[in-house]
PDB file of C-alpha atoms in Angstrom:
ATOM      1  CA  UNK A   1       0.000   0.000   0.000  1.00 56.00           C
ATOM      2  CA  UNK A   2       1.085   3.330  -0.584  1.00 86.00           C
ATOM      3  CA  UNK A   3       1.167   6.204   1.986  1.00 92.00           C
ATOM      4  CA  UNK A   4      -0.344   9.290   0.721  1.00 93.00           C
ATOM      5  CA  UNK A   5       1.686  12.372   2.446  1.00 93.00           C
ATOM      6  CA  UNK A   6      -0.938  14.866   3.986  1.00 93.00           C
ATOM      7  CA  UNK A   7       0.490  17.643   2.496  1.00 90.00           C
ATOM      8  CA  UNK A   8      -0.763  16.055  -1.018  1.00 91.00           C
ATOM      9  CA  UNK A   9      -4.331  15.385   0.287  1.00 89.00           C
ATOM     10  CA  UNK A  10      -5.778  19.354  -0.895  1.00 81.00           C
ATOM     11  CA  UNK A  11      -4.062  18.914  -4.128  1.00 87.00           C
ATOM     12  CA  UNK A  12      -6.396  15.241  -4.821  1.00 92.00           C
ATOM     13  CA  UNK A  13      -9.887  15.569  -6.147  1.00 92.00           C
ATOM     14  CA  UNK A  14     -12.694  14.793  -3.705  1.00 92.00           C
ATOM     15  CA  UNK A  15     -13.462  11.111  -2.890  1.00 94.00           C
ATOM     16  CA  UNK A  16     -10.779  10.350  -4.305  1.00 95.00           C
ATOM     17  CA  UNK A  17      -9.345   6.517  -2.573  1.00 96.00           C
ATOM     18  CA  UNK A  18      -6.503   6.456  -0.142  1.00 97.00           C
ATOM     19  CA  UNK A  19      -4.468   3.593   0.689  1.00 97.00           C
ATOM     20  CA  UNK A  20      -2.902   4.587   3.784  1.00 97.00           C
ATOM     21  CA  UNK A  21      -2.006   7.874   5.855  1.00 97.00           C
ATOM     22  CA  UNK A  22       0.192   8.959   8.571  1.00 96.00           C
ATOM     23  CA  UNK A  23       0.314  11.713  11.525  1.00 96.00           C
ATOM     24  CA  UNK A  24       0.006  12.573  14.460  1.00 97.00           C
ATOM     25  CA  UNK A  25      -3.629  13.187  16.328  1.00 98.00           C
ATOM     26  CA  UNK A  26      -3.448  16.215  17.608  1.00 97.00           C
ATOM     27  CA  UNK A  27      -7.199  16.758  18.345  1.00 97.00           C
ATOM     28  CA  UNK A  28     -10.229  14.461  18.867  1.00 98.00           C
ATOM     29  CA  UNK A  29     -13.658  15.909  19.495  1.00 97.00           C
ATOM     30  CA  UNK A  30     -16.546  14.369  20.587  1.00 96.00           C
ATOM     31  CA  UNK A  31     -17.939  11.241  19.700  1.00 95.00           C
ATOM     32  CA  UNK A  32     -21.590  11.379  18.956  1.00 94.00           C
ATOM     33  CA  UNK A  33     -24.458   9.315  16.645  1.00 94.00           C
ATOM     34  CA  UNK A  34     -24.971  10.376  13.368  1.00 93.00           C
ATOM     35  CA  UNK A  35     -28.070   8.876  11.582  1.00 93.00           C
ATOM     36  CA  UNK A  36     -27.689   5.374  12.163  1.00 92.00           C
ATOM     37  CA  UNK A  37     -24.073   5.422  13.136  1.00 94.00           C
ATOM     38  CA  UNK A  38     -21.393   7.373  14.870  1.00 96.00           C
ATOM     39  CA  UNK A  39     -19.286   9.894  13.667  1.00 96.00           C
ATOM     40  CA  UNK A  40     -16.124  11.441  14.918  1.00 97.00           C
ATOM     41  CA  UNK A  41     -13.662  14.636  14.064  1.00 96.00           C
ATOM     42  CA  UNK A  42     -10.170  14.495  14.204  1.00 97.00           C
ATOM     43  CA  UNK A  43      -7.135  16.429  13.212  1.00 96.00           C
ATOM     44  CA  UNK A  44      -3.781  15.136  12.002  1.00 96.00           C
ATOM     45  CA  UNK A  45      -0.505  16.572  11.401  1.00 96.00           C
ATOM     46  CA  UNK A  46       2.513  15.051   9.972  1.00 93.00           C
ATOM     47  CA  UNK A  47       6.152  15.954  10.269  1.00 90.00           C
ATOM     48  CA  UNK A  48       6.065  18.639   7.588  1.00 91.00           C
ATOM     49  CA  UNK A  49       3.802  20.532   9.888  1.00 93.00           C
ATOM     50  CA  UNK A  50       1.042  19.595   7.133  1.00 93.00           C
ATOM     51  CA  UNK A  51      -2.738  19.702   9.081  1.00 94.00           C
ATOM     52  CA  UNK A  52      -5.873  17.798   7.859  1.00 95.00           C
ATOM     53  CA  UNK A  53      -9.113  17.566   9.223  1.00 95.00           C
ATOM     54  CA  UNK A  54     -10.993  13.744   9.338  1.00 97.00           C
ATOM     55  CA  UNK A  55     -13.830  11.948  10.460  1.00 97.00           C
ATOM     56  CA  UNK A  56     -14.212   8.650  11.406  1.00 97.00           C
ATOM     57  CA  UNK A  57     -17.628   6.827  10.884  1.00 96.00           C
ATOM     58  CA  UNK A  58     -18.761   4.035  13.184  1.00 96.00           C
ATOM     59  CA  UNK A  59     -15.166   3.702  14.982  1.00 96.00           C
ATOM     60  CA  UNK A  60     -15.213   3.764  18.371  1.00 95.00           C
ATOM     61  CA  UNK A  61     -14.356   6.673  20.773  1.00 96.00           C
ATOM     62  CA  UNK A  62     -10.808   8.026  19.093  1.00 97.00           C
ATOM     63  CA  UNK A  63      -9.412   9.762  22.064  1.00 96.00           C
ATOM     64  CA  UNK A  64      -7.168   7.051  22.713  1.00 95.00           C
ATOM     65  CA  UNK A  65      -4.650   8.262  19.774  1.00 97.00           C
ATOM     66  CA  UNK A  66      -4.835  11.735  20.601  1.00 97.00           C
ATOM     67  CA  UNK A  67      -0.944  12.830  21.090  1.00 97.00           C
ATOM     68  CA  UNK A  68       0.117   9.754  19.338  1.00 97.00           C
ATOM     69  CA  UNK A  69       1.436   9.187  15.756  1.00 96.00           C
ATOM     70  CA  UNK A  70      -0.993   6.372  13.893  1.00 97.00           C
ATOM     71  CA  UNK A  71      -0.907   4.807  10.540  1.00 96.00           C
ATOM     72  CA  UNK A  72      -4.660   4.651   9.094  1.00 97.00           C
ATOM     73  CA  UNK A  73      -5.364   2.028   6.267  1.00 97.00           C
ATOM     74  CA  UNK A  74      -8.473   1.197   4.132  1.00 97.00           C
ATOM     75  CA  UNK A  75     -10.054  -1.773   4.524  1.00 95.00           C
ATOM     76  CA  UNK A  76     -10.300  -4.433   2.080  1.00 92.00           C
ATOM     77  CA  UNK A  77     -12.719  -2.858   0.412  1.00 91.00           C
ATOM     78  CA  UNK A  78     -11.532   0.756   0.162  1.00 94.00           C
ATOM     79  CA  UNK A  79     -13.143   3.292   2.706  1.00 96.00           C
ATOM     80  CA  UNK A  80     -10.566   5.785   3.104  1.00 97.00           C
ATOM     81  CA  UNK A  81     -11.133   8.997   0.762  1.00 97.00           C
ATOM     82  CA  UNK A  82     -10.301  12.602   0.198  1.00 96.00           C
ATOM     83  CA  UNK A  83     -12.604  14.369   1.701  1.00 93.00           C
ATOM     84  CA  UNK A  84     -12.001  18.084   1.444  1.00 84.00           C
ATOM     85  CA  UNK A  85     -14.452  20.856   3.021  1.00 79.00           C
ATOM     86  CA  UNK A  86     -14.842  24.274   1.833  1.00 80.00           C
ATOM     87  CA  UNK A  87     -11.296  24.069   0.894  1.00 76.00           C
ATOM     88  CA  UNK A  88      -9.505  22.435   3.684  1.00 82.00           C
ATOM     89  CA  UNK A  89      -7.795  19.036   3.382  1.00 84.00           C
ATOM     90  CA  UNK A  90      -9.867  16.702   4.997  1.00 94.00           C
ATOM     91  CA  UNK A  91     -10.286  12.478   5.026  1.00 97.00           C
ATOM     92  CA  UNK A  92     -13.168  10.388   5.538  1.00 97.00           C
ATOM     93  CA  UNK A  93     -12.536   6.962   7.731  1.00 97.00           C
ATOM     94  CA  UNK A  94     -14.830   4.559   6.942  1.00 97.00           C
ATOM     95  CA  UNK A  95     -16.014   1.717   9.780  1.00 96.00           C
ATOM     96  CA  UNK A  96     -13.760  -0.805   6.946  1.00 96.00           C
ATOM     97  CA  UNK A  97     -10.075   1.395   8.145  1.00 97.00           C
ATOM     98  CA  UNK A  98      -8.122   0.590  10.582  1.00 97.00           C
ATOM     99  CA  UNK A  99      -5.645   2.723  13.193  1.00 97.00           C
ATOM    100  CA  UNK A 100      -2.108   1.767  14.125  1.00 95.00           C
ATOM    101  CA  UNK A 101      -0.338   3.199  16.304  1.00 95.00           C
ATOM    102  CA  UNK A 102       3.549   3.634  15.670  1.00 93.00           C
ATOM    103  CA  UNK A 103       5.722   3.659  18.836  1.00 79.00           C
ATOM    104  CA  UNK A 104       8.902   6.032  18.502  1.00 60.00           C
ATOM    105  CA  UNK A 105      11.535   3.674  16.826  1.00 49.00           C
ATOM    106  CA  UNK A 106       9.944   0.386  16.346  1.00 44.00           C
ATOM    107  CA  UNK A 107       7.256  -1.150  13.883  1.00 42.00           C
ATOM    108  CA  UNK A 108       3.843  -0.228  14.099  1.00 42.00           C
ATOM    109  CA  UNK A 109       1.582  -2.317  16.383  1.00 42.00           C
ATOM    110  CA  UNK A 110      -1.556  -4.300  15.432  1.00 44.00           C
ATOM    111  CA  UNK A 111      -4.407  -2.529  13.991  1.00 46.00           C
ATOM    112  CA  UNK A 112      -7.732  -2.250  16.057  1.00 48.00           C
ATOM    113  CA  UNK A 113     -10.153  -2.520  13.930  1.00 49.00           C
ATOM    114  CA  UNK A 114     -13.213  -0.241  14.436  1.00 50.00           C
ATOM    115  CA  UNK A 115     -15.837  -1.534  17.353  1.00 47.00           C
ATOM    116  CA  UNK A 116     -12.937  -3.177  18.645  1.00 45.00           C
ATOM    117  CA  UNK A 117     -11.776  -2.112  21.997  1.00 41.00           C
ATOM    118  CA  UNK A 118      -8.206  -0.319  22.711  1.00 44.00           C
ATOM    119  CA  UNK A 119      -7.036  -2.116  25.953  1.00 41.00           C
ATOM    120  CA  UNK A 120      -3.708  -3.066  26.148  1.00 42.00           C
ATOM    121  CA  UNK A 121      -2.572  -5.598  27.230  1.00 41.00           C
ATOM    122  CA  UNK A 122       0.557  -5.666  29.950  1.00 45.00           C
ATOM    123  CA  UNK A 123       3.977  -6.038  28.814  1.00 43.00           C
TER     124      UNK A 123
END
């Protein structure tokens, strides 16, 4: 899969597919129903100092990766898309993507799929 830089996401036309992303969460905001699902805003930001705006449908709760540096990947069928508004980059998660988390200096851990919950386990 290849990772789509942030800075690159304004420039793509809208809904157009993603394979994979990377940044840093640097906001979550509240997780609330939408229609028949869920829906949750985000913010990333990547190393260039590149911001883009997200939402995450039928995931749960995302405050877990605020402050940390994730990977998000479409699902097998796709689900991951440009998603610009009035002008600002912007993404749309589908319930399909998954989040990993990358830990400074080592490989990314397991993705948690969405409805999937983010416990830990002791190392």
């Amino acid at each position: 899969m290849a990772l789509t830089p942030l800075a690159q996401i304004i420039n793509l036309p809208e809904k157009c597919p993603l394979a994979e992303i990377q940044g840093t969460v640097v906001k979550v905001y509240e997780h609330a129903p939408f229609n028949d699902k869920t829906k949750q805003n985000f913010s990333l930001k990547d190393s260039s100092g590149t911001l883009v705006g997200a939402t995450a449908w039928a995931h749960d709760d995302l405050s877990f990766y605020q402050g940390k540096e994730v990977i998000i990947k479409a699902g097998p069928k796709g689900g991951l898309a440009v998603n610009n508004y009035k002008g600002k980059p912007g993404v749309s998660v589908s319930a399909t993507c998954t989040f990993q988390t990358v830990a400074s200096g080592t490989a990314p851990q397991t993705p948690v799929p969405a409805n999937h919950s983010h416990s830990v386990a002791p190392t």
